[in-house]
Amino acid sequence: MKEPTIIDIGKNRFVDDRGIVEQLYNLDLPFPISRIYCVEPVKGVPRAWHGHREEWKAFVVKKGLVKFGAVPMGREFEPMSFVLSDKKLQL
């Protein structure tokens, strides 16, 4: 199993005086995209404790910032956390 990884997809963000367009398809990713979810969280309420032994998940933050935590189900990697925000287009 690989550790969670942040992928910079900023080259797919186009900004001009009309606004912002972000291309979130045709990305060169190491996994296929099969589902896309939009989540609107409640501030201060964690969404947690969901897991699979093997699965790829991708997240893009459209507004604000999100702190993610990853806890191994075995001993493949150490627990880690990271933050994604709307300031930088990352997956």
PDB file of N, CA and C in Angstrom:
ATOM      1  N   MET A   1       0.846  -1.176   0.000  1.00  0.00           N
ATOM      2  CA  MET A   1       0.000   0.000   0.000  1.00  0.00           C
ATOM      3  C   MET A   1       0.888   1.235   0.000  1.00  0.00           C
ATOM      4  N   LYS A   2       0.475   2.261  -0.742  1.00  0.00           N
ATOM      5  CA  LYS A   2       1.211   3.514  -0.773  1.00  0.00           C
ATOM      6  C   LYS A   2       0.627   4.489   0.237  1.00  0.00           C
ATOM      7  N   GLU A   3       1.465   5.400   0.699  1.00  0.00           N
ATOM      8  CA  GLU A   3       0.996   6.451   1.591  1.00  0.00           C
ATOM      9  C   GLU A   3       0.096   7.423   0.823  1.00  0.00           C
ATOM     10  N   PRO A   4      -0.797   8.113   1.530  1.00  0.00           N
ATOM     11  CA  PRO A   4      -1.555   9.185   0.884  1.00  0.00           C
ATOM     12  C   PRO A   4      -0.586  10.218   0.287  1.00  0.00           C
ATOM     13  N   THR A   5      -0.920  10.726  -0.879  1.00  0.00           N
ATOM     14  CA  THR A   5      -0.055  11.643  -1.605  1.00  0.00           C
ATOM     15  C   THR A   5      -0.844  12.849  -2.081  1.00  0.00           C
ATOM     16  N   ILE A   6      -0.251  14.024  -2.014  1.00  0.00           N
ATOM     17  CA  ILE A   6      -0.866  15.230  -2.560  1.00  0.00           C
ATOM     18  C   ILE A   6      -0.317  15.437  -3.966  1.00  0.00           C
ATOM     19  N   ILE A   7      -1.222  15.612  -4.938  1.00  0.00           N
ATOM     20  CA  ILE A   7      -0.844  15.817  -6.329  1.00  0.00           C
ATOM     21  C   ILE A   7      -1.220  17.242  -6.718  1.00  0.00           C
ATOM     22  N   ASP A   8      -0.254  18.021  -7.184  1.00  0.00           N
ATOM     23  CA  ASP A   8      -0.514  19.394  -7.628  1.00  0.00           C
ATOM     24  C   ASP A   8      -1.119  19.342  -9.028  1.00  0.00           C
ATOM     25  N   ILE A   9      -2.347  19.839  -9.175  1.00  0.00           N
ATOM     26  CA  ILE A   9      -3.001  19.884 -10.482  1.00  0.00           C
ATOM     27  C   ILE A   9      -3.266  21.331 -10.894  1.00  0.00           C
ATOM     28  N   GLY A  10      -2.453  22.255 -10.355  1.00  0.00           N
ATOM     29  CA  GLY A  10      -2.610  23.673 -10.615  1.00  0.00           C
ATOM     30  C   GLY A  10      -2.465  24.068 -12.070  1.00  0.00           C
ATOM     31  N   LYS A  11      -1.757  23.258 -12.861  1.00  0.00           N
ATOM     32  CA  LYS A  11      -1.614  23.571 -14.287  1.00  0.00           C
ATOM     33  C   LYS A  11      -2.962  23.499 -15.005  1.00  0.00           C
ATOM     34  N   ASN A  12      -3.969  22.932 -14.334  1.00  0.00           N
ATOM     35  CA  ASN A  12      -5.307  22.816 -14.922  1.00  0.00           C
ATOM     36  C   ASN A  12      -6.240  23.925 -14.443  1.00  0.00           C
ATOM     37  N   ARG A  13      -5.694  24.984 -13.841  1.00  0.00           N
ATOM     38  CA  ARG A  13      -6.497  26.136 -13.397  1.00  0.00           C
ATOM     39  C   ARG A  13      -6.171  27.313 -14.309  1.00  0.00           C
ATOM     40  N   PHE A  14      -7.212  27.902 -14.879  1.00  0.00           N
ATOM     41  CA  PHE A  14      -7.067  29.024 -15.792  1.00  0.00           C
ATOM     42  C   PHE A  14      -7.826  30.218 -15.216  1.00  0.00           C
ATOM     43  N   VAL A  15      -7.112  31.314 -14.992  1.00  0.00           N
ATOM     44  CA  VAL A  15      -7.679  32.501 -14.361  1.00  0.00           C
ATOM     45  C   VAL A  15      -7.539  33.686 -15.316  1.00  0.00           C
ATOM     46  N   ASP A  16      -8.628  34.429 -15.493  1.00  0.00           N
ATOM     47  CA  ASP A  16      -8.571  35.696 -16.211  1.00  0.00           C
ATOM     48  C   ASP A  16      -9.647  36.618 -15.640  1.00  0.00           C
ATOM     49  N   ASP A  17      -9.912  37.725 -16.309  1.00  0.00           N
ATOM     50  CA  ASP A  17     -10.854  38.710 -15.765  1.00  0.00           C
ATOM     51  C   ASP A  17     -12.291  38.223 -15.729  1.00  0.00           C
ATOM     52  N   ARG A  18     -12.569  37.086 -16.343  1.00  0.00           N
ATOM     53  CA  ARG A  18     -13.918  36.507 -16.308  1.00  0.00           C
ATOM     54  C   ARG A  18     -14.119  35.554 -15.135  1.00  0.00           C
ATOM     55  N   GLY A  19     -13.029  35.139 -14.499  1.00  0.00           N
ATOM     56  CA  GLY A  19     -13.131  34.216 -13.375  1.00  0.00           C
ATOM     57  C   GLY A  19     -12.136  33.081 -13.482  1.00  0.00           C
ATOM     58  N   ILE A  20     -12.538  31.925 -12.967  1.00  0.00           N
ATOM     59  CA  ILE A  20     -11.659  30.756 -12.887  1.00  0.00           C
ATOM     60  C   ILE A  20     -12.332  29.563 -13.555  1.00  0.00           C
ATOM     61  N   VAL A  21     -11.546  28.831 -14.339  1.00  0.00           N
ATOM     62  CA  VAL A  21     -11.980  27.548 -14.905  1.00  0.00           C
ATOM     63  C   VAL A  21     -10.946  26.518 -14.474  1.00  0.00           C
ATOM     64  N   GLU A  22     -11.419  25.420 -13.913  1.00  0.00           N
ATOM     65  CA  GLU A  22     -10.526  24.348 -13.481  1.00  0.00           C
ATOM     66  C   GLU A  22     -10.895  23.061 -14.205  1.00  0.00           C
ATOM     67  N   GLN A  23      -9.921  22.472 -14.842  1.00  0.00           N
ATOM     68  CA  GLN A  23     -10.123  21.211 -15.548  1.00  0.00           C
ATOM     69  C   GLN A  23      -9.827  20.070 -14.593  1.00  0.00           C
ATOM     70  N   LEU A  24     -10.845  19.276 -14.286  1.00  0.00           N
ATOM     71  CA  LEU A  24     -10.685  18.167 -13.352  1.00  0.00           C
ATOM     72  C   LEU A  24     -10.905  16.820 -14.038  1.00  0.00           C
ATOM     73  N   TYR A  25     -10.668  16.766 -15.315  1.00  0.00           N
ATOM     74  CA  TYR A  25     -10.728  15.517 -16.056  1.00  0.00           C
ATOM     75  C   TYR A  25      -9.490  15.451 -16.939  1.00  0.00           C
ATOM     76  N   ASN A  26      -9.259  14.325 -17.575  1.00  0.00           N
ATOM     77  CA  ASN A  26      -8.048  14.116 -18.376  1.00  0.00           C
ATOM     78  C   ASN A  26      -6.776  14.374 -17.568  1.00  0.00           C
ATOM     79  N   LEU A  27      -6.832  14.105 -16.288  1.00  0.00           N
ATOM     80  CA  LEU A  27      -5.654  14.261 -15.444  1.00  0.00           C
ATOM     81  C   LEU A  27      -4.784  13.018 -15.575  1.00  0.00           C
ATOM     82  N   ASP A  28      -3.490  13.195 -15.509  1.00  0.00           N
ATOM     83  CA  ASP A  28      -2.560  12.072 -15.560  1.00  0.00           C
ATOM     84  C   ASP A  28      -2.409  11.525 -14.142  1.00  0.00           C
ATOM     85  N   LEU A  29      -3.318  10.638 -13.758  1.00  0.00           N
ATOM     86  CA  LEU A  29      -3.343  10.104 -12.400  1.00  0.00           C
ATOM     87  C   LEU A  29      -2.932   8.637 -12.393  1.00  0.00           C
ATOM     88  N   PRO A  30      -2.417   8.154 -11.261  1.00  0.00           N
ATOM     89  CA  PRO A  30      -2.008   6.753 -11.175  1.00  0.00           C
ATOM     90  C   PRO A  30      -3.176   5.807 -10.865  1.00  0.00           C
ATOM     91  N   PHE A  31      -4.420   6.287 -11.033  1.00  0.00           N
ATOM     92  CA  PHE A  31      -5.595   5.478 -10.745  1.00  0.00           C
ATOM     93  C   PHE A  31      -6.772   5.998 -11.566  1.00  0.00           C
ATOM     94  N   PRO A  32      -7.764   5.150 -11.837  1.00  0.00           N
ATOM     95  CA  PRO A  32      -8.952   5.615 -12.573  1.00  0.00           C
ATOM     96  C   PRO A  32      -9.931   6.319 -11.631  1.00  0.00           C
ATOM     97  N   ILE A  33     -10.677   7.274 -12.144  1.00  0.00           N
ATOM     98  CA  ILE A  33     -11.719   7.936 -11.371  1.00  0.00           C
ATOM     99  C   ILE A  33     -13.048   7.279 -11.730  1.00  0.00           C
ATOM    100  N   SER A  34     -13.735   6.721 -10.729  1.00  0.00           N
ATOM    101  CA  SER A  34     -15.001   6.044 -11.002  1.00  0.00           C
ATOM    102  C   SER A  34     -16.204   6.779 -10.422  1.00  0.00           C
ATOM    103  N   ARG A  35     -15.994   7.609  -9.369  1.00  0.00           N
ATOM    104  CA  ARG A  35     -17.090   8.368  -8.757  1.00  0.00           C
ATOM    105  C   ARG A  35     -16.575   9.733  -8.340  1.00  0.00           C
ATOM    106  N   ILE A  36     -17.462  10.715  -8.362  1.00  0.00           N
ATOM    107  CA  ILE A  36     -17.132  12.060  -7.903  1.00  0.00           C
ATOM    108  C   ILE A  36     -18.194  12.479  -6.897  1.00  0.00           C
ATOM    109  N   TYR A  37     -17.760  12.989  -5.744  1.00  0.00           N
ATOM    110  CA  TYR A  37     -18.674  13.440  -4.699  1.00  0.00           C
ATOM    111  C   TYR A  37     -18.452  14.917  -4.429  1.00  0.00           C
ATOM    112  N   CYS A  38     -19.502  15.633  -4.100  1.00  0.00           N
ATOM    113  CA  CYS A  38     -19.416  16.998  -3.588  1.00  0.00           C
ATOM    114  C   CYS A  38     -19.920  16.956  -2.157  1.00  0.00           C
ATOM    115  N   VAL A  39     -19.110  17.457  -1.220  1.00  0.00           N
ATOM    116  CA  VAL A  39     -19.454  17.401   0.192  1.00  0.00           C
ATOM    117  C   VAL A  39     -19.507  18.824   0.739  1.00  0.00           C
ATOM    118  N   GLU A  40     -20.571  19.144   1.463  1.00  0.00           N
ATOM    119  CA  GLU A  40     -20.678  20.418   2.163  1.00  0.00           C
ATOM    120  C   GLU A  40     -20.741  20.107   3.654  1.00  0.00           C
ATOM    121  N   PRO A  41     -19.604  20.281   4.330  1.00  0.00           N
ATOM    122  CA  PRO A  41     -19.548  19.893   5.741  1.00  0.00           C
ATOM    123  C   PRO A  41     -20.212  20.913   6.665  1.00  0.00           C
ATOM    124  N   VAL A  42     -20.485  20.469   7.867  1.00  0.00           N
ATOM    125  CA  VAL A  42     -20.942  21.344   8.942  1.00  0.00           C
ATOM    126  C   VAL A  42     -19.690  21.750   9.707  1.00  0.00           C
ATOM    127  N   LYS A  43     -19.460  23.056   9.871  1.00  0.00           N
ATOM    128  CA  LYS A  43     -18.252  23.549  10.522  1.00  0.00           C
ATOM    129  C   LYS A  43     -18.125  22.969  11.930  1.00  0.00           C
ATOM    130  N   GLY A  44     -16.936  22.440  12.210  1.00  0.00           N
ATOM    131  CA  GLY A  44     -16.638  21.910  13.531  1.00  0.00           C
ATOM    132  C   GLY A  44     -17.075  20.469  13.754  1.00  0.00           C
ATOM    133  N   VAL A  45     -17.732  19.866  12.768  1.00  0.00           N
ATOM    134  CA  VAL A  45     -18.187  18.480  12.909  1.00  0.00           C
ATOM    135  C   VAL A  45     -17.311  17.595  12.020  1.00  0.00           C
ATOM    136  N   PRO A  46     -16.521  16.701  12.618  1.00  0.00           N
ATOM    137  CA  PRO A  46     -15.645  15.859  11.800  1.00  0.00           C
ATOM    138  C   PRO A  46     -16.415  14.799  11.029  1.00  0.00           C
ATOM    139  N   ARG A  47     -15.907  14.478   9.872  1.00  0.00           N
ATOM    140  CA  ARG A  47     -16.396  13.338   9.080  1.00  0.00           C
ATOM    141  C   ARG A  47     -15.250  12.332   9.158  1.00  0.00           C
ATOM    142  N   ALA A  48     -15.457  11.244   9.838  1.00  0.00           N
ATOM    143  CA  ALA A  48     -14.308  10.385  10.107  1.00  0.00           C
ATOM    144  C   ALA A  48     -14.690   8.918  10.177  1.00  0.00           C
ATOM    145  N   TRP A  49     -13.623   8.126  10.305  1.00  0.00           N
ATOM    146  CA  TRP A  49     -13.688   6.697  10.560  1.00  0.00           C
ATOM    147  C   TRP A  49     -14.398   5.935   9.452  1.00  0.00           C
ATOM    148  N   HIS A  50     -13.896   6.145   8.270  1.00  0.00           N
ATOM    149  CA  HIS A  50     -14.357   5.395   7.103  1.00  0.00           C
ATOM    150  C   HIS A  50     -13.112   4.811   6.463  1.00  0.00           C
ATOM    151  N   GLY A  51     -13.154   3.557   6.101  1.00  0.00           N
ATOM    152  CA  GLY A  51     -11.939   2.987   5.536  1.00  0.00           C
ATOM    153  C   GLY A  51     -12.171   1.761   4.688  1.00  0.00           C
ATOM    154  N   HIS A  52     -11.160   1.448   3.914  1.00  0.00           N
ATOM    155  CA  HIS A  52     -11.124   0.264   3.063  1.00  0.00           C
ATOM    156  C   HIS A  52      -9.711  -0.285   3.119  1.00  0.00           C
ATOM    157  N   ARG A  53      -9.575  -1.553   2.917  1.00  0.00           N
ATOM    158  CA  ARG A  53      -8.236  -2.141   2.885  1.00  0.00           C
ATOM    159  C   ARG A  53      -7.470  -1.652   1.662  1.00  0.00           C
ATOM    160  N   GLU A  54      -8.157  -1.506   0.540  1.00  0.00           N
ATOM    161  CA  GLU A  54      -7.493  -1.009  -0.664  1.00  0.00           C
ATOM    162  C   GLU A  54      -8.497  -0.203  -1.480  1.00  0.00           C
ATOM    163  N   GLU A  55      -8.230   1.084  -1.629  1.00  0.00           N
ATOM    164  CA  GLU A  55      -9.093   1.940  -2.434  1.00  0.00           C
ATOM    165  C   GLU A  55      -8.381   3.254  -2.695  1.00  0.00           C
ATOM    166  N   TRP A  56      -8.598   3.800  -3.878  1.00  0.00           N
ATOM    167  CA  TRP A  56      -8.093   5.125  -4.218  1.00  0.00           C
ATOM    168  C   TRP A  56      -9.198   6.130  -3.983  1.00  0.00           C
ATOM    169  N   LYS A  57      -8.883   7.246  -3.353  1.00  0.00           N
ATOM    170  CA  LYS A  57      -9.837   8.340  -3.177  1.00  0.00           C
ATOM    171  C   LYS A  57      -9.115   9.626  -3.544  1.00  0.00           C
ATOM    172  N   ALA A  58      -9.852  10.536  -4.165  1.00  0.00           N
ATOM    173  CA  ALA A  58      -9.284  11.830  -4.541  1.00  0.00           C
ATOM    174  C   ALA A  58     -10.200  12.930  -4.036  1.00  0.00           C
ATOM    175  N   PHE A  59      -9.604  13.994  -3.506  1.00  0.00           N
ATOM    176  CA  PHE A  59     -10.363  15.109  -2.962  1.00  0.00           C
ATOM    177  C   PHE A  59      -9.812  16.405  -3.530  1.00  0.00           C
ATOM    178  N   VAL A  60     -10.696  17.329  -3.894  1.00  0.00           N
ATOM    179  CA  VAL A  60     -10.335  18.685  -4.294  1.00  0.00           C
ATOM    180  C   VAL A  60     -11.181  19.617  -3.440  1.00  0.00           C
ATOM    181  N   VAL A  61     -10.545  20.564  -2.773  1.00  0.00           N
ATOM    182  CA  VAL A  61     -11.260  21.506  -1.904  1.00  0.00           C
ATOM    183  C   VAL A  61     -11.634  22.736  -2.729  1.00  0.00           C
ATOM    184  N   LYS A  62     -12.931  23.031  -2.802  1.00  0.00           N
ATOM    185  CA  LYS A  62     -13.413  24.154  -3.599  1.00  0.00           C
ATOM    186  C   LYS A  62     -13.587  25.434  -2.792  1.00  0.00           C
ATOM    187  N   LYS A  63     -13.793  25.321  -1.490  1.00  0.00           N
ATOM    188  CA  LYS A  63     -13.959  26.510  -0.661  1.00  0.00           C
ATOM    189  C   LYS A  63     -13.451  26.211   0.747  1.00  0.00           C
ATOM    190  N   GLY A  64     -12.579  27.090   1.241  1.00  0.00           N
ATOM    191  CA  GLY A  64     -12.069  26.909   2.586  1.00  0.00           C
ATOM    192  C   GLY A  64     -10.881  25.960   2.626  1.00  0.00           C
ATOM    193  N   LEU A  65     -10.758  25.243   3.747  1.00  0.00           N
ATOM    194  CA  LEU A  65      -9.687  24.266   3.876  1.00  0.00           C
ATOM    195  C   LEU A  65     -10.191  23.048   4.633  1.00  0.00           C
ATOM    196  N   VAL A  66      -9.530  21.943   4.390  1.00  0.00           N
ATOM    197  CA  VAL A  66      -9.909  20.667   5.003  1.00  0.00           C
ATOM    198  C   VAL A  66      -8.654  19.992   5.529  1.00  0.00           C
ATOM    199  N   LYS A  67      -8.722  19.520   6.769  1.00  0.00           N
ATOM    200  CA  LYS A  67      -7.629  18.741   7.338  1.00  0.00           C
ATOM    201  C   LYS A  67      -8.005  17.267   7.225  1.00  0.00           C
ATOM    202  N   PHE A  68      -7.144  16.493   6.586  1.00  0.00           N
ATOM    203  CA  PHE A  68      -7.348  15.061   6.396  1.00  0.00           C
ATOM    204  C   PHE A  68      -6.410  14.297   7.314  1.00  0.00           C
ATOM    205  N   GLY A  69      -6.851  13.164   7.783  1.00  0.00           N
ATOM    206  CA  GLY A  69      -6.013  12.266   8.553  1.00  0.00           C
ATOM    207  C   GLY A  69      -6.059  10.892   7.925  1.00  0.00           C
ATOM    208  N   ALA A  70      -4.956  10.210   7.931  1.00  0.00           N
ATOM    209  CA  ALA A  70      -4.883   8.854   7.398  1.00  0.00           C
ATOM    210  C   ALA A  70      -4.264   7.959   8.462  1.00  0.00           C
ATOM    211  N   VAL A  71      -4.975   6.916   8.816  1.00  0.00           N
ATOM    212  CA  VAL A  71      -4.516   5.973   9.830  1.00  0.00           C
ATOM    213  C   VAL A  71      -4.421   4.607   9.169  1.00  0.00           C
ATOM    214  N   PRO A  72      -3.277   3.957   9.235  1.00  0.00           N
ATOM    215  CA  PRO A  72      -3.122   2.671   8.566  1.00  0.00           C
ATOM    216  C   PRO A  72      -3.986   1.585   9.198  1.00  0.00           C
ATOM    217  N   MET A  73      -4.478   0.690   8.343  1.00  0.00           N
ATOM    218  CA  MET A  73      -5.235  -0.457   8.846  1.00  0.00           C
ATOM    219  C   MET A  73      -4.289  -1.601   9.193  1.00  0.00           C
ATOM    220  N   GLY A  74      -3.067  -1.481   8.755  1.00  0.00           N
ATOM    221  CA  GLY A  74      -2.024  -2.451   9.084  1.00  0.00           C
ATOM    222  C   GLY A  74      -0.795  -1.676   9.508  1.00  0.00           C
ATOM    223  N   ARG A  75       0.365  -2.098   9.120  1.00  0.00           N
ATOM    224  CA  ARG A  75       1.596  -1.395   9.483  1.00  0.00           C
ATOM    225  C   ARG A  75       2.313  -0.852   8.242  1.00  0.00           C
ATOM    226  N   GLU A  76       1.579  -0.553   7.164  1.00  0.00           N
ATOM    227  CA  GLU A  76       2.212  -0.137   5.917  1.00  0.00           C
ATOM    228  C   GLU A  76       2.829   1.252   5.993  1.00  0.00           C
ATOM    229  N   PHE A  77       2.239   2.158   6.754  1.00  0.00           N
ATOM    230  CA  PHE A  77       2.781   3.503   6.903  1.00  0.00           C
ATOM    231  C   PHE A  77       2.339   4.078   8.235  1.00  0.00           C
ATOM    232  N   GLU A  78       3.000   5.129   8.652  1.00  0.00           N
ATOM    233  CA  GLU A  78       2.678   5.783   9.920  1.00  0.00           C
ATOM    234  C   GLU A  78       1.443   6.668   9.747  1.00  0.00           C
ATOM    235  N   PRO A  79       0.656   6.869  10.796  1.00  0.00           N
ATOM    236  CA  PRO A  79      -0.464   7.809  10.710  1.00  0.00           C
ATOM    237  C   PRO A  79       0.036   9.190  10.287  1.00  0.00           C
ATOM    238  N   MET A  80      -0.763   9.882   9.476  1.00  0.00           N
ATOM    239  CA  MET A  80      -0.348  11.197   9.012  1.00  0.00           C
ATOM    240  C   MET A  80      -1.563  12.087   8.820  1.00  0.00           C
ATOM    241  N   SER A  81      -1.323  13.390   8.745  1.00  0.00           N
ATOM    242  CA  SER A  81      -2.391  14.327   8.431  1.00  0.00           C
ATOM    243  C   SER A  81      -1.841  15.385   7.490  1.00  0.00           C
ATOM    244  N   PHE A  82      -2.735  15.987   6.735  1.00  0.00           N
ATOM    245  CA  PHE A  82      -2.349  17.047   5.814  1.00  0.00           C
ATOM    246  C   PHE A  82      -3.556  17.925   5.564  1.00  0.00           C
ATOM    247  N   VAL A  83      -3.304  19.127   5.036  1.00  0.00           N
ATOM    248  CA  VAL A  83      -4.359  20.113   4.801  1.00  0.00           C
ATOM    249  C   VAL A  83      -4.402  20.455   3.321  1.00  0.00           C
ATOM    250  N   LEU A  84      -5.588  20.493   2.752  1.00  0.00           N
ATOM    251  CA  LEU A  84      -5.807  21.001   1.397  1.00  0.00           C
ATOM    252  C   LEU A  84      -6.695  22.238   1.517  1.00  0.00           C
ATOM    253  N   SER A  85      -6.463  23.226   0.658  1.00  0.00           N
ATOM    254  CA  SER A  85      -7.283  24.439   0.693  1.00  0.00           C
ATOM    255  C   SER A  85      -7.630  24.881  -0.715  1.00  0.00           C
ATOM    256  N   ASP A  86      -8.549  25.832  -0.796  1.00  0.00           N
ATOM    257  CA  ASP A  86      -8.957  26.369  -2.084  1.00  0.00           C
ATOM    258  C   ASP A  86      -7.903  27.322  -2.666  1.00  0.00           C
ATOM    259  N   LYS A  87      -6.864  27.626  -1.929  1.00  0.00           N
ATOM    260  CA  LYS A  87      -5.830  28.547  -2.386  1.00  0.00           C
ATOM    261  C   LYS A  87      -4.886  27.909  -3.404  1.00  0.00           C
ATOM    262  N   LYS A  88      -4.806  26.576  -3.401  1.00  0.00           N
ATOM    263  CA  LYS A  88      -3.913  25.868  -4.320  1.00  0.00           C
ATOM    264  C   LYS A  88      -4.684  24.661  -4.855  1.00  0.00           C
ATOM    265  N   LEU A  89      -4.711  24.515  -6.176  1.00  0.00           N
ATOM    266  CA  LEU A  89      -5.456  23.407  -6.778  1.00  0.00           C
ATOM    267  C   LEU A  89      -4.641  22.128  -6.637  1.00  0.00           C
ATOM    268  N   GLN A  90      -5.063  21.300  -5.685  1.00  0.00           N
ATOM    269  CA  GLN A  90      -4.396  20.028  -5.404  1.00  0.00           C
ATOM    270  C   GLN A  90      -5.440  18.936  -5.306  1.00  0.00           C
ATOM    271  N   LEU A  91      -4.979  17.710  -5.460  1.00  0.00           N
ATOM    272  CA  LEU A  91      -5.849  16.535  -5.407  1.00  0.00           C
ATOM    273  C   LEU A  91      -5.268  15.587  -4.390  1.00  0.00           C
TER     274      LEU A  91
END
